[in-house]
Amino acid sequence: MSRKKLLVVLLLVALVLYFSFRGVLIEMNPEKTGYSNSSAVSSYLPRHECPFKVQVTKGSITVTFDISGVNKTLNYTFYGQKASSLCFPNGGLLYAMYPGDPGTDTYAVFITKDLKELWKTKFKGLLSPLFYSNGTLLFLKQGNEELNVKPCLYWVDLKTGALSRKICLQEKHGATVGAVKFLGGKIYLATSTGHVYLVEGSEVRRAYFDSIWGITVGAKLKLDVSERYVAVAYSFANVEGKEKNGLCVLTSSLKKIACKSLKEEPQAVRIYGNTVYLQVGGKVKAYRILGL
């Protein structure tokens, strides 16, 4: 190969590396004080006691809520196998679903503290509450690749049950959300197709981090975010029984910095400053983020 052709090849390789990765991860000795530090949260839901008593009776395909107050009782029977409640000083949200089946619906009712029905509704799909703020409850509708169900976020007015906003992740064949983080009004989600989403206001961004060849049958995702970085630790498995483990770091605006393959499945990931702490095989590893 001539010198000129060699220079062209090296230039092309450099360009590929530049646009694919914008830095490197350097392994270093972990500091015990940094690993547990994280400013992001996976959810925020109030932890109040219900202002009334709730008893749940499970049938073969239904669940029944028996609600009792001082001089009044109510009961509701919904289709589902799991009954849950989320309580507030002025009342409580009771909901039922079939966990693990995104093709079914979620039934919900809000009861005031004086045992009046404020609203009742049926949400299409498998929904779980994630975050509460100023009278609005954010739900995650879980997706599924096999059923081609897209995951969605629903903002619900707690006073009326009305849907004030909805955002669905643009996945061609559906996806499962494996991890969610909230930080300063931003929502980050990692999916089984190897994408990270950033939802900020009405804007939605997406970035690809990694995936496994063939049909994915398992995806275990760990996510942490900071003001500067996003770290995704993952373990994918395909239908042939092969696994792929790794760690990818992106900027907070979802520009990929660097990735690193792992021999074992990661159990947790944390960001502290410009260092990513990773728990693998019962040990903590640390990687310094060096941007190009």
Short mmCIF file of C-alpha atoms in Angstrom, two decimals:
data_model
loop_
_atom_site.label_atom_id
_atom_site.label_comp_id
_atom_site.label_asym_id
_atom_site.label_seq_id
_atom_site.Cartn_x
_atom_site.Cartn_y
_atom_site.Cartn_z
CA MET A 1 0.00 0.00 0.00
CA SER A 2 1.36 3.39 -0.97
CA ARG A 3 2.02 6.09 1.58
CA LYS A 4 -0.85 8.18 0.22
CA LYS A 5 -3.36 5.32 0.45
CA LEU A 6 -2.16 4.51 3.97
CA LEU A 7 -2.75 8.10 5.07
CA VAL A 8 -6.26 8.02 3.58
CA VAL A 9 -7.07 4.78 5.42
CA LEU A 10 -5.75 6.16 8.71
CA LEU A 11 -7.76 9.33 8.22
CA LEU A 12 -10.94 7.34 7.58
CA VAL A 13 -10.32 5.22 10.68
CA ALA A 14 -9.73 8.35 12.75
CA LEU A 15 -12.97 9.88 11.47
CA VAL A 16 -14.91 6.72 12.31
CA LEU A 17 -13.45 6.66 15.80
CA TYR A 18 -14.14 10.35 16.29
CA PHE A 19 -17.79 10.19 15.28
CA SER A 20 -18.38 6.88 17.10
CA PHE A 21 -16.53 7.59 20.34
CA ARG A 22 -15.47 10.91 21.83
CA GLY A 23 -13.27 9.63 24.63
CA VAL A 24 -11.91 6.65 26.51
CA LEU A 25 -12.53 4.88 29.82
CA ILE A 26 -9.42 4.32 31.92
CA GLU A 27 -9.64 1.74 34.71
CA MET A 28 -8.38 2.96 38.08
CA ASN A 29 -8.47 2.00 41.75
CA PRO A 30 -11.98 2.64 43.14
CA GLU A 31 -12.57 5.03 46.02
CA LYS A 32 -15.13 3.67 48.48
CA THR A 33 -16.58 7.12 49.19
CA GLY A 34 -17.56 7.75 45.60
CA TYR A 35 -19.47 4.63 44.71
CA SER A 36 -22.66 5.33 46.66
CA ASN A 37 -22.94 8.96 45.56
CA SER A 38 -25.67 9.67 42.98
CA SER A 39 -27.96 12.68 42.58
CA ALA A 40 -30.42 10.95 40.21
CA VAL A 41 -33.47 9.00 41.40
CA SER A 42 -35.27 6.04 39.85
CA SER A 43 -38.68 7.26 41.01
CA TYR A 44 -40.38 9.65 43.37
CA LEU A 45 -43.72 8.65 44.89
CA PRO A 46 -45.29 9.86 48.16
CA ARG A 47 -45.24 7.46 51.11
CA HIS A 48 -48.36 8.52 53.00
CA GLU A 49 -50.67 6.18 54.83
CA CYS A 50 -54.12 5.83 53.31
CA PRO A 51 -56.83 7.85 55.14
CA PHE A 52 -59.03 4.71 55.00
CA LYS A 53 -58.62 0.96 55.35
CA VAL A 54 -58.16 -1.21 52.26
CA GLN A 55 -58.55 -4.98 52.11
CA VAL A 56 -57.69 -6.88 48.94
CA THR A 57 -59.24 -10.16 47.88
CA LYS A 58 -57.68 -11.95 44.92
CA GLY A 59 -59.67 -14.21 42.60
CA SER A 60 -58.46 -16.26 39.66
CA ILE A 61 -58.66 -13.35 37.19
CA THR A 62 -59.80 -10.44 39.37
CA VAL A 63 -58.88 -8.46 42.46
CA THR A 64 -61.39 -6.80 44.78
CA PHE A 65 -60.73 -3.71 46.90
CA ASP A 66 -62.86 -3.42 50.03
CA ILE A 67 -62.54 0.13 51.36
CA SER A 68 -63.86 1.11 54.79
CA GLY A 69 -64.06 4.42 56.63
CA VAL A 70 -65.84 5.62 59.75
CA ASN A 71 -69.45 5.25 58.53
CA LYS A 72 -69.06 4.10 54.94
CA THR A 73 -67.72 1.25 52.83
CA LEU A 74 -66.92 0.84 49.13
CA ASN A 75 -65.79 -2.05 46.98
CA TYR A 76 -64.35 -2.34 43.50
CA THR A 77 -63.55 -5.44 41.46
CA PHE A 78 -61.08 -5.13 38.59
CA TYR A 79 -59.52 -7.58 36.17
CA GLY A 80 -55.94 -8.28 37.25
CA GLN A 81 -53.67 -10.38 39.40
CA LYS A 82 -51.79 -7.64 41.26
CA ALA A 83 -53.43 -4.99 43.43
CA SER A 84 -51.55 -1.84 44.42
CA SER A 85 -52.28 1.46 46.14
CA LEU A 86 -50.70 4.89 46.29
CA CYS A 87 -51.91 7.13 49.07
CA PHE A 88 -52.07 10.87 49.69
CA PRO A 89 -53.41 13.01 52.56
CA ASN A 90 -56.62 13.68 50.58
CA GLY A 91 -57.21 10.11 49.37
CA GLY A 92 -55.72 7.14 47.61
CA LEU A 93 -55.20 5.68 44.16
CA LEU A 94 -56.07 1.99 43.86
CA TYR A 95 -55.08 0.10 40.72
CA ALA A 96 -54.90 -3.45 39.39
CA MET A 97 -53.02 -5.10 36.54
CA TYR A 98 -51.58 -8.33 35.16
CA PRO A 99 -47.82 -7.90 35.82
CA GLY A 100 -45.58 -9.05 33.00
CA ASP A 101 -48.31 -8.91 30.35
CA PRO A 102 -48.12 -5.60 28.43
CA GLY A 103 -51.05 -6.69 26.25
CA THR A 104 -53.51 -6.25 29.12
CA ASP A 105 -55.02 -3.11 30.64
CA THR A 106 -54.60 -1.31 33.96
CA TYR A 107 -57.66 -0.34 36.01
CA ALA A 108 -57.55 2.53 38.48
CA VAL A 109 -59.82 4.49 40.82
CA PHE A 110 -59.11 7.46 43.08
CA ILE A 111 -61.03 7.55 46.39
CA THR A 112 -61.12 10.68 48.56
CA LYS A 113 -60.54 10.54 52.31
CA ASP A 114 -64.32 10.79 52.91
CA LEU A 115 -64.82 7.75 50.63
CA LYS A 116 -66.09 9.46 47.50
CA GLU A 117 -65.08 8.30 44.04
CA LEU A 118 -63.14 11.15 42.46
CA TRP A 119 -62.53 9.31 39.18
CA LYS A 120 -62.25 5.83 37.70
CA THR A 121 -60.60 4.80 34.45
CA LYS A 122 -59.04 2.03 32.40
CA PHE A 123 -55.58 2.64 30.97
CA LYS A 124 -54.65 0.72 27.85
CA GLY A 125 -51.56 -1.36 28.57
CA LEU A 126 -49.49 -2.18 31.64
CA LEU A 127 -48.94 1.04 33.60
CA SER A 128 -47.01 1.75 36.79
CA PRO A 129 -46.66 5.12 38.58
CA LEU A 130 -43.13 6.51 38.57
CA PHE A 131 -43.10 10.13 39.66
CA TYR A 132 -45.41 12.60 41.40
CA SER A 133 -45.15 16.38 41.29
CA ASN A 134 -47.63 19.24 41.82
CA GLY A 135 -50.80 17.21 41.31
CA THR A 136 -49.53 15.26 38.31
CA LEU A 137 -48.67 11.57 38.39
CA LEU A 138 -46.31 10.19 35.76
CA PHE A 139 -46.96 6.62 34.63
CA LEU A 140 -44.76 4.31 32.57
CA LYS A 141 -46.53 2.04 30.11
CA GLN A 142 -44.20 -0.91 29.65
CA GLY A 143 -43.44 -2.10 26.14
CA ASN A 144 -42.61 -5.47 24.65
CA GLU A 145 -40.61 -6.56 21.62
CA GLU A 146 -42.47 -9.83 20.99
CA LEU A 147 -45.87 -8.10 21.00
CA ASN A 148 -44.54 -4.99 19.21
CA VAL A 149 -45.75 -2.76 22.05
CA LYS A 150 -44.05 0.62 22.36
CA PRO A 151 -43.29 1.95 25.85
CA CYS A 152 -44.97 5.25 26.68
CA LEU A 153 -45.01 7.91 29.38
CA TYR A 154 -48.37 9.21 30.61
CA TRP A 155 -48.90 12.40 32.64
CA VAL A 156 -52.20 12.10 34.56
CA ASP A 157 -54.00 14.84 36.49
CA LEU A 158 -54.58 13.34 39.92
CA LYS A 159 -57.73 15.45 40.53
CA THR A 160 -59.55 14.35 37.36
CA GLY A 161 -57.77 11.26 36.03
CA ALA A 162 -57.43 13.06 32.70
CA LEU A 163 -54.42 12.44 30.51
CA SER A 164 -52.58 15.75 30.15
CA ARG A 165 -49.64 14.49 28.11
CA LYS A 166 -48.35 11.35 26.41
CA ILE A 167 -44.99 10.44 24.88
CA CYS A 168 -44.27 7.08 23.24
CA LEU A 169 -40.72 5.97 22.50
CA GLN A 170 -40.11 5.49 18.80
CA GLU A 171 -39.15 1.83 18.68
CA LYS A 172 -39.91 0.00 15.41
CA HIS A 173 -40.60 -3.36 17.01
CA GLY A 174 -41.43 -2.37 20.56
CA ALA A 175 -39.07 -2.42 23.52
CA THR A 176 -38.91 -3.05 27.23
CA VAL A 177 -37.79 -0.19 29.48
CA GLY A 178 -35.13 -1.65 31.74
CA ALA A 179 -34.11 1.42 33.71
CA VAL A 180 -35.35 4.96 34.39
CA LYS A 181 -33.64 7.95 36.02
CA PHE A 182 -34.89 11.43 36.90
CA LEU A 183 -32.59 14.41 37.28
CA GLY A 184 -33.50 18.10 37.35
CA GLY A 185 -36.63 17.83 35.22
CA LYS A 186 -35.02 15.42 32.78
CA ILE A 187 -36.11 11.80 32.28
CA TYR A 188 -33.65 9.19 31.03
CA LEU A 189 -34.75 5.70 29.95
CA ALA A 190 -32.73 2.68 28.76
CA THR A 191 -34.44 0.07 26.58
CA SER A 192 -33.93 -3.56 25.60
CA THR A 193 -33.08 -2.51 22.03
CA GLY A 194 -29.92 -0.78 23.22
CA HIS A 195 -31.15 2.82 23.21
CA VAL A 196 -31.07 5.61 25.77
CA TYR A 197 -33.80 8.24 25.66
CA LEU A 198 -33.80 11.74 27.09
CA VAL A 199 -37.18 13.39 27.66
CA GLU A 200 -36.94 17.06 28.53
CA GLY A 201 -40.12 19.09 28.21
CA SER A 202 -41.58 18.36 24.79
CA GLU A 203 -38.20 17.32 23.35
CA VAL A 204 -37.22 13.65 23.02
CA ARG A 205 -33.70 12.53 22.09
CA ARG A 206 -32.43 9.02 21.42
CA ALA A 207 -28.98 7.46 21.23
CA TYR A 208 -27.85 3.90 20.53
CA PHE A 209 -25.34 2.39 22.94
CA ASP A 210 -25.09 -1.37 22.14
CA SER A 211 -27.06 -4.57 21.49
CA ILE A 212 -26.58 -8.27 20.82
CA TRP A 213 -26.80 -10.02 17.47
CA GLY A 214 -29.98 -11.98 16.77
CA ILE A 215 -33.24 -12.07 18.70
CA THR A 216 -32.88 -10.59 22.19
CA VAL A 217 -34.51 -12.72 24.89
CA GLY A 218 -33.10 -10.92 27.91
CA ALA A 219 -31.86 -7.43 28.73
CA LYS A 220 -30.68 -6.37 32.18
CA LEU A 221 -29.97 -2.65 32.29
CA LYS A 222 -28.45 -0.40 34.96
CA LEU A 223 -28.52 3.36 34.49
CA ASP A 224 -27.12 6.39 36.25
CA VAL A 225 -26.97 10.04 35.17
CA SER A 226 -25.32 13.25 36.32
CA GLU A 227 -25.24 16.82 35.07
CA ARG A 228 -22.46 15.83 32.64
CA TYR A 229 -22.73 12.11 31.94
CA VAL A 230 -24.99 9.11 31.35
CA ALA A 231 -23.71 5.62 32.19
CA VAL A 232 -25.43 2.42 31.03
CA ALA A 233 -24.28 -0.98 32.27
CA TYR A 234 -25.93 -3.85 30.43
CA SER A 235 -26.22 -7.57 29.94
CA PHE A 236 -27.94 -8.86 26.78
CA ALA A 237 -28.83 -12.47 25.96
CA ASN A 238 -30.01 -13.80 22.60
CA VAL A 239 -32.07 -16.80 21.54
CA GLU A 240 -28.89 -18.81 20.87
CA GLY A 241 -27.85 -18.57 24.51
CA LYS A 242 -25.04 -16.08 23.97
CA GLU A 243 -24.49 -13.09 26.27
CA LYS A 244 -22.99 -9.66 25.82
CA ASN A 245 -22.01 -7.50 28.80
CA GLY A 246 -20.70 -3.99 28.76
CA LEU A 247 -20.59 -0.40 29.91
CA CYS A 248 -21.22 2.70 27.80
CA VAL A 249 -20.82 6.33 28.81
CA LEU A 250 -22.49 9.23 27.02
CA THR A 251 -22.75 12.93 27.62
CA SER A 252 -25.89 14.19 29.34
CA SER A 253 -27.13 15.28 25.89
CA LEU A 254 -26.62 11.67 24.64
CA LYS A 255 -23.42 11.94 22.62
CA LYS A 256 -21.50 8.68 22.98
CA ILE A 257 -18.13 9.02 24.69
CA ALA A 258 -16.83 5.46 25.06
CA CYS A 259 -17.85 1.85 25.66
CA LYS A 260 -16.13 -1.09 27.33
CA SER A 261 -16.93 -4.81 27.12
CA LEU A 262 -17.25 -6.81 30.34
CA LYS A 263 -16.75 -10.49 31.08
CA GLU A 264 -19.51 -10.62 33.72
CA GLU A 265 -22.97 -9.19 34.19
CA PRO A 266 -22.86 -5.78 35.95
CA GLN A 267 -25.02 -5.42 39.06
CA ALA A 268 -24.94 -1.63 39.55
CA VAL A 269 -23.47 1.56 38.10
CA ARG A 270 -22.86 5.00 39.62
CA ILE A 271 -21.36 8.27 38.41
CA TYR A 272 -19.31 10.48 40.70
CA GLY A 273 -17.59 13.45 39.10
CA ASN A 274 -15.73 12.18 36.05
CA THR A 275 -15.55 8.60 37.33
CA VAL A 276 -17.93 5.69 36.74
CA TYR A 277 -18.17 3.06 39.48
CA LEU A 278 -19.31 -0.39 38.45
CA GLN A 279 -20.22 -3.38 40.58
CA VAL A 280 -19.27 -6.62 38.82
CA GLY A 281 -18.97 -10.07 40.38
CA GLY A 282 -19.19 -8.69 43.91
CA LYS A 283 -16.35 -6.23 43.31
CA VAL A 284 -16.34 -2.51 42.55
CA LYS A 285 -14.43 -1.24 39.53
CA ALA A 286 -13.80 2.39 38.64
CA TYR A 287 -13.29 3.99 35.22
CA ARG A 288 -12.08 7.52 34.68
CA ILE A 289 -13.85 9.32 31.81
CA LEU A 290 -11.39 11.05 29.48
CA GLY A 291 -13.02 13.07 26.71
CA LEU A 292 -11.32 13.69 23.41
#
